[in-house]
Each structure stands twice: as C-alpha cells, then as structure tokens.
XYZ file of C-alpha atoms in Angstrom:
350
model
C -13.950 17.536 6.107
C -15.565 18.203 2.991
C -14.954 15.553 -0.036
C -13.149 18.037 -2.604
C -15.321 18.647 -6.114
C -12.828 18.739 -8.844
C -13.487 19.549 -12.937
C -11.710 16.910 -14.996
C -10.752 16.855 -18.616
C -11.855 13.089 -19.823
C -10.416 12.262 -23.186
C -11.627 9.483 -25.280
C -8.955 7.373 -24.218
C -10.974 6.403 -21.075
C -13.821 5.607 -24.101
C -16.483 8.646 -22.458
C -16.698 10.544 -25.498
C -16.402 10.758 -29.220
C -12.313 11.001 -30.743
C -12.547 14.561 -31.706
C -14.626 15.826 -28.833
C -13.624 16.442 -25.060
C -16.107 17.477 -22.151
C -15.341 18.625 -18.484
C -17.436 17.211 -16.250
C -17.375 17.347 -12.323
C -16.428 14.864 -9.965
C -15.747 13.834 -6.336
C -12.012 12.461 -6.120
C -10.170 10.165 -3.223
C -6.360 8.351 -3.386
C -6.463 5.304 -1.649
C -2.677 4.168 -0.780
C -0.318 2.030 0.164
C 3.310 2.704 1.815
C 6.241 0.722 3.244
C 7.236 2.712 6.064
C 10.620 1.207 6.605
C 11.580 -0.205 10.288
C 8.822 2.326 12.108
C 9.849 1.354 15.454
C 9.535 3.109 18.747
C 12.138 3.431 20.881
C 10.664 1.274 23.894
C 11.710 -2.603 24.025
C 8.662 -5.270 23.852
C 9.971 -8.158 25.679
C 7.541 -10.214 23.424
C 9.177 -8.731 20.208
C 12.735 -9.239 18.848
C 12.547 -5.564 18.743
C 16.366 -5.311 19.977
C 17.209 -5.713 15.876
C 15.174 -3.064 14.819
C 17.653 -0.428 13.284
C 16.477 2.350 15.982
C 17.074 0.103 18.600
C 20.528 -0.795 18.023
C 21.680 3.051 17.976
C 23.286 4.016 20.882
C 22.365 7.526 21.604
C 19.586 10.236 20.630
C 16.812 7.054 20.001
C 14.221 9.828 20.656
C 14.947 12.316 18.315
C 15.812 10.131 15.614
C 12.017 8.073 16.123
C 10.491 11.588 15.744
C 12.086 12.645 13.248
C 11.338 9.297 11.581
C 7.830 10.093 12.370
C 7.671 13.207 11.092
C 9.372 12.371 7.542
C 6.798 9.119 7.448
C 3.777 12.137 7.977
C 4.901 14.118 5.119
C 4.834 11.653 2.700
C 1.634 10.323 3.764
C 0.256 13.969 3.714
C 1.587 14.303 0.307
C 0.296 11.291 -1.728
C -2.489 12.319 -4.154
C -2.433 15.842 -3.131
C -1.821 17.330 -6.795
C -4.622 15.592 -8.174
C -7.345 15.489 -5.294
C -6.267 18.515 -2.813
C -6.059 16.184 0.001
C -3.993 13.181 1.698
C -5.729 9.657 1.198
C -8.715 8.569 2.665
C -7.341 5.199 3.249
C -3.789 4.163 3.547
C -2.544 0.911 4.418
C 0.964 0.622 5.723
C 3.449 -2.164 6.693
C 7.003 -2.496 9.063
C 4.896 -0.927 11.932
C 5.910 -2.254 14.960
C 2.435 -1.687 17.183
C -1.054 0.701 17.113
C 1.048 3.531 19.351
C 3.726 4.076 16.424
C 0.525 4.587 14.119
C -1.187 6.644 16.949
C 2.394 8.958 16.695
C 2.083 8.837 13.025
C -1.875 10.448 12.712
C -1.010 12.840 15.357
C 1.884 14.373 13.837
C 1.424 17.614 12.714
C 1.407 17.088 8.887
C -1.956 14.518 9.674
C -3.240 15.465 12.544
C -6.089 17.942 11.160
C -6.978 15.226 8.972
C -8.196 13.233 11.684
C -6.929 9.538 11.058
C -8.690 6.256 12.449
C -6.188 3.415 12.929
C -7.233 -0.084 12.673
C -4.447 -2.417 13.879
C -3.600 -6.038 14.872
C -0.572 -7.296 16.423
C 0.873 -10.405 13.867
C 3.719 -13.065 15.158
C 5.938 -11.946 12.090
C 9.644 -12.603 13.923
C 10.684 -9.662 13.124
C 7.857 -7.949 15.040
C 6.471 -6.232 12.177
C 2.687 -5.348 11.127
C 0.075 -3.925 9.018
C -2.118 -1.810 9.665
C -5.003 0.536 7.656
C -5.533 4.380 8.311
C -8.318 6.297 7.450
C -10.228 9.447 7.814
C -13.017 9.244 9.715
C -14.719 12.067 7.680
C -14.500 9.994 4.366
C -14.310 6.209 5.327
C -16.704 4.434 7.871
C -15.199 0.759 9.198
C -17.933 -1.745 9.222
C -15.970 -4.995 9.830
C -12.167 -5.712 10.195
C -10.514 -9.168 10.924
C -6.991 -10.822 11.157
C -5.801 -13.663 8.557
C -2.786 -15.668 9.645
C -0.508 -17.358 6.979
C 0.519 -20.541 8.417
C 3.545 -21.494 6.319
C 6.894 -23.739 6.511
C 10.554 -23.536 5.250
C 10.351 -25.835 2.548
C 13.720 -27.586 3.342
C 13.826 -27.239 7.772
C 10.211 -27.178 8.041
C 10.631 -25.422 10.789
C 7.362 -22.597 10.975
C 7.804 -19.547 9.444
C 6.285 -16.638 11.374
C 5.383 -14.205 9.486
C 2.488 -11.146 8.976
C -1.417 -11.306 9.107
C -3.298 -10.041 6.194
C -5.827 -7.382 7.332
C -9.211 -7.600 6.126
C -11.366 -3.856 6.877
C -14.491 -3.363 4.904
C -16.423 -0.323 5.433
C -18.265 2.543 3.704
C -15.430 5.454 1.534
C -18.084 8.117 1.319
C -21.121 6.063 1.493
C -20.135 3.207 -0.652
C -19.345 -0.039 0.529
C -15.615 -1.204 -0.242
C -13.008 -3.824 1.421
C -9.705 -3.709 1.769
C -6.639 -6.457 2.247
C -3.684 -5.353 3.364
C -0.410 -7.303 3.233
C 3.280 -7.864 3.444
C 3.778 -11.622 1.942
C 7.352 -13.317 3.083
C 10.708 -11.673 1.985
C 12.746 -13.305 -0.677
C 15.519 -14.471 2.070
C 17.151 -17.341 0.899
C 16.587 -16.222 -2.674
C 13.502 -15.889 -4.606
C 13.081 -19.738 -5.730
C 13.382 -21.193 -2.514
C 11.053 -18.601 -0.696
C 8.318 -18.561 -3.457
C 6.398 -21.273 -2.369
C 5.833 -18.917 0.575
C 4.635 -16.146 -1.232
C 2.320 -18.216 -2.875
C 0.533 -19.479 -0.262
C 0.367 -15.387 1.136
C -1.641 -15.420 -2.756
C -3.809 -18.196 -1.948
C -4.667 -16.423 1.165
C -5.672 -13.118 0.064
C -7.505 -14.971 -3.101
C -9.501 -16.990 -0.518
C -10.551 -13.701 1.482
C -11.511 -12.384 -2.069
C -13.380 -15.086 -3.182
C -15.044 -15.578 0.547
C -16.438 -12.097 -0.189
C -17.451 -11.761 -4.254
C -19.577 -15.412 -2.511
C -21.897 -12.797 -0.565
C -21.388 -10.073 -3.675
C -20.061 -11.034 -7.054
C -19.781 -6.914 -7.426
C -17.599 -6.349 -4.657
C -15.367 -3.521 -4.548
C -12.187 -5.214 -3.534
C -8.496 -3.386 -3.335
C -5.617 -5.802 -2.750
C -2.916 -3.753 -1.546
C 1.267 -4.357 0.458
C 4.705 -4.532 -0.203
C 4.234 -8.426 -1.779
C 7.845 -8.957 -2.167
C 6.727 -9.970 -5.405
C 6.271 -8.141 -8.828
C 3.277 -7.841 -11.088
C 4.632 -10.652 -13.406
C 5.599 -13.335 -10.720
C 3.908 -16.465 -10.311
C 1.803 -15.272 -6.804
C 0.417 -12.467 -8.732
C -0.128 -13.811 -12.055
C -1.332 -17.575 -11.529
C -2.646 -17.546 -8.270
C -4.577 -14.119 -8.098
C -4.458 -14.180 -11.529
C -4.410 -10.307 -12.094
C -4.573 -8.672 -15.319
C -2.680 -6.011 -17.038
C -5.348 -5.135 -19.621
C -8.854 -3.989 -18.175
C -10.775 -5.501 -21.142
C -9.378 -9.089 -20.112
C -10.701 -8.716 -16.708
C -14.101 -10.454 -16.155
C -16.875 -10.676 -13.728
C -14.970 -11.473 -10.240
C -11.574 -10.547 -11.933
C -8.625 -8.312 -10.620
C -7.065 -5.804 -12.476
C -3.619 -4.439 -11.750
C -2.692 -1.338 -13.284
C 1.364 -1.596 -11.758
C 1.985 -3.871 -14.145
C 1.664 -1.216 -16.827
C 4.191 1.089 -14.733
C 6.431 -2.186 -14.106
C 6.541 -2.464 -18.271
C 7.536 0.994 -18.625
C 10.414 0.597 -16.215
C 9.274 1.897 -13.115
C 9.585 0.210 -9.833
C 9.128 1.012 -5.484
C 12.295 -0.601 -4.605
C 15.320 -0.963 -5.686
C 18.937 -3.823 -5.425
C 21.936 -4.259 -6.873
C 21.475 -1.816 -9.572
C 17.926 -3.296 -10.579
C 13.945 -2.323 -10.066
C 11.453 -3.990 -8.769
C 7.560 -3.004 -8.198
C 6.801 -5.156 -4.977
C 4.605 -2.345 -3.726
C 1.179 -2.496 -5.578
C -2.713 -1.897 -5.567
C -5.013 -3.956 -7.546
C -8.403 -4.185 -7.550
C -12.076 -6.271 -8.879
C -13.580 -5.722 -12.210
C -16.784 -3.293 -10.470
C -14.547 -0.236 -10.146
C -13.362 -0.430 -13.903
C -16.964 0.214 -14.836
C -17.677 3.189 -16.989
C -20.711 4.638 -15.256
C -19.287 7.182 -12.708
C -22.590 7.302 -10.693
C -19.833 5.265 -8.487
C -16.582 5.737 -7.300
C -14.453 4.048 -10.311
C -10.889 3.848 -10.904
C -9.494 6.931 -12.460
C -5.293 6.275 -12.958
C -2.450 4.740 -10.799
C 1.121 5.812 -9.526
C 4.346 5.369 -7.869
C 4.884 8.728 -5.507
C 8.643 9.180 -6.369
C 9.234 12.899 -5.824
C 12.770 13.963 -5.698
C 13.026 14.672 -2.630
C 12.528 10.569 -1.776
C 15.447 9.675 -3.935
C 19.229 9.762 -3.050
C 20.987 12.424 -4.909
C 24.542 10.891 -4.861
C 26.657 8.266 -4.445
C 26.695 4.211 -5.015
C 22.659 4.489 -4.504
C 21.911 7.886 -6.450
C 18.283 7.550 -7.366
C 16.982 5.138 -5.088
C 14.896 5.450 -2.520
C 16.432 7.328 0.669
C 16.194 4.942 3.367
C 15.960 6.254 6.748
C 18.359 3.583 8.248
C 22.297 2.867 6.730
C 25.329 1.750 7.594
C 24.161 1.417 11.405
C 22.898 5.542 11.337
C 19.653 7.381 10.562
C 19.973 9.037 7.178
C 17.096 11.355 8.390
C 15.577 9.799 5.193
C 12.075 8.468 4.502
C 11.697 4.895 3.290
C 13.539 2.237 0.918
C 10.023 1.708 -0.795
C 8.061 4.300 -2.746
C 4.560 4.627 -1.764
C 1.640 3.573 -4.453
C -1.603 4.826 -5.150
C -4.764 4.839 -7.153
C -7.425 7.223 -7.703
C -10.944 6.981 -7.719
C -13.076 8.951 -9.155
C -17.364 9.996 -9.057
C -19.392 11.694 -11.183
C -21.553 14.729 -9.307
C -24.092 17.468 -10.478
C-alpha cells in the first residue's frame, strides 16, 4: 500500500510562515489511534477467564450473530478514523476490552480491514475481567522491532487484597521508516469511586512514566505515544503530576509529553459519558521530538475525538452519547460506549 501524498494549506498559526502569507506544500500523512472497543468478546468460554460475565456471554440465544455483527460495527469505525484527512484507516491502532489475539484476528479480517492488511501484536494480561490490549498495524506502513508486556502489580488500598488488572504494551518499531514506540493501556476503573481507586491509577502512571523514561535513557529524542482508555482525564492527578503532561506545546521541554486532549477536554468535549456528564478518559499524548517544526520527520499535525453521528444515540435518557453495543441485558447492534481518539502526523516530501 502506497503512503498517500496529500497538499496541505499551513497557516501561520502552526508558526511556518509569515501572518499575511500562506503556502501549500506536500506531505506524507498517517492517523495513529486509539479505541475502546467495548466488551469484544467471542462467543467461546475460556475456563481460565471469568468470561461467563461478559455481556455476549450472558445472552441466551443468537451469540453468533450478535459477535459478528459486533465485529463488523468495531471494523467500520476502525476503517473510518482519519479517513477525511489522510485517505486511509490508521497505520497503528491500539485497542482495549479485547478478550484474546483471535477476536483481533476476526477484527483485521473483516471485510471493512481486511485489504488493509493488519498485523496484531497481543498479550494475554490477568485483568479479572479477562480483558486486554492489544496494537494493530499495517504491515505496509509500520515495521515491529520489539514488543514486551508490563504488569501493574497493585493493591486495594483498604482489603489489600491484589488487584488484577491489565498489562501495558510496549511495541516499538519503524511507521514508514522512522523509529517510534508505542504504550498502550487501560489503567484501573474508578469502582469504588474515583478517590479510593486513584492511588491505583497512579501507580498505572508511574508505570508507563518508567517505560518512558527507560527509553528517552537510550534516546533523549524518542518518539514516544502514550495512548488507552486511562479512566482518568487530562487534568487528574495520574496525568498531570505523575506523567506530568502539558497542555501548551511551548511548556513542553526536552523529554516532556505533550497532550493535545486536554485542549478538546477545555472546550467541552469528552469519549465517554455518566450521569449526564463528560469525561475524556480516552487520550494520545506524546514526547516533545514530534512537536518539532522541521517536517523532514513525521511531526504532529492536529488531534481528535471521532464522534460521527452515527456513534451517538439519537433518543431517549442517553441521546447523544455514545451507542453502546450492550444494554439492558441486549445487543443494541451499536458500536462502543467510548469514542475513538486520534492524532495525525504529518511529513514534508518533494
């Protein structure tokens, strides 16, 4: 698959060129995601997994259909993200709520992927739920080098019983001949409320900062995207003190993150939403080397929420939320309760 050439407008906002003057310019273009895929269980029980709660599970008839169809709506969306800006699906995705590698093997064989030719990288984690990450990529655009498993080893803070929870997925490799890592997470849920499971959220922080900082040792210019549903929004403690992320680019230094969500949180948009209230626990941040403002490299072009209309409820108690694919003990032959995220990146070619 060719990388798609594309002829870009850049204004002076992005600081290029002069205030009254505007230049097109070409460049190679590639979305790297991240999406929530809501409960994407198969239909088989795992006598090692608690699979038996998983909403597809507890149905009582047509399991198969409804885990196609599920499948199928998952592949659109997928196929979707960053299409109107780079012509294509993303070259990397990373995903969470899978339940193994075969439901991801369904997933880039469905028809809406399939031509794209997705590589799956996949470990199995002890989350109790029997949930995992996983990355997907196309094997035309992104090259896997290394990939490794990071387990959070955390506690209930009043039973201290363990709580078993997902790995964070570590896959560095080359996106069109540059060298770039990836983590991909899903940090503990807020059960209990969000005070008394923060302390576990944190410590999913201190994780994925130790996996950054174990890799900006080797290369202080590390390209570095942090990506997963964090439970957590750009503002909380996990994000803002312990990976210490920054919603202005010309705060972030040498060995810094950037987030651009939490310019989309401020402006009111969120991935998920309860009780009548927003939240943006989906994101994609990213180290200070693709915020530079030489485009002989991939950089970082803009970030979104992909919240088309057709992913929303149109009526009712929930109009305007996600549509989940599981309610009320049925399949809604809906998509997901998050929104997927994304960022572009963006090169400069002759």
């Amino acid at each position: 698959m060719r990388t798609l050439k594309i002829c870009l407008t850049i204004l002076c906002l992005f600081g290029l060129v002069g205030v009254n003057a505007q230049e097109k310019r070409n460049f190679k273009i590639h979305t790297v995601a991240f999406y929530n895929l809501e409960n994407l269980f198969d239909t088989i029980n795992n006598p090692l997994k608690f699979d038996e709660a998983s909403p597809i599970m507890e149905m009582n008839f047509d399991r198969g259909g409804v885990y196609k169809k599920k499948v199928r709506n998952m592949a659109r969306v997928i196929s979707e993200i960053g299409k109107d800006v780079s012509n294509n699906s993303p070259a990397v995705i990373g995903v969470s709520e899978i339940e193994n590698r075969d439901v991801m093997e369904d997933l880039a064989n469905d028809p809406h992927l399939i031509q794209k030719d997705y590589g799956i990288i996949h470990y199995e984690s002890p989350d109790a739920r029997g949930i995992d990450v996983g990355l997907m990529y196309q094997k035309s655009l992104f090259v896997p080098l290394s990939k490794s498993s990071h387990e959070l080893v955390i506690y209930d803070d009043l039973t201290r019983d363990r709580v078993l929870t997902r790995d964070q997925l570590l896959v560095s490799g080359k996106l069109d001949g540059e060298l770039v890592h990836f983590i991909v997470n899903h940090w503990p849920s807020r059960s209990g409320g969000e005070a008394r499971s923060r302390s576990k959220r944190i410590a999913a922080a201190k994780l994925s900062k130790r996996l950054v900082d174990s890799l900006q040792a080797i290369d202080p210019y590390a390209k570095i995207f942090i990506m997963g549903d964090l439970n957590d929004n750009p503002t909380n403690t996990s994000v803002k003190d312990i990976l210490k992320a920054e919603r202005k680019k010309e705060k972030v230094k040498l060995k810094g993150i950037y987030n651009p969500m939490e310019n989309l949180q401020k402006k009111g948009l969120g991935t998920n939403a309860w009780r009548d209230g927003w939240s943006l626990f989906d994101q994609i941040m990213f180290t200070k080397p693709l915020l530079e403002k030489d485009y002989s490299s991939f950089r970082f072009y803009k970030a979104g929420i992909f919240n088309k209309n057709y992913l929303t409820n149109k009526r009712g108690r929930w109009k305007g939320y996600p549509l989940r694919s599981f309610a009320d003990g049925g399949f809604t032959n809906g998509f997901s309760d998050h929104f997927p995220v994304y960022v572009t990146l963006i090169k400069e070619v002759n």
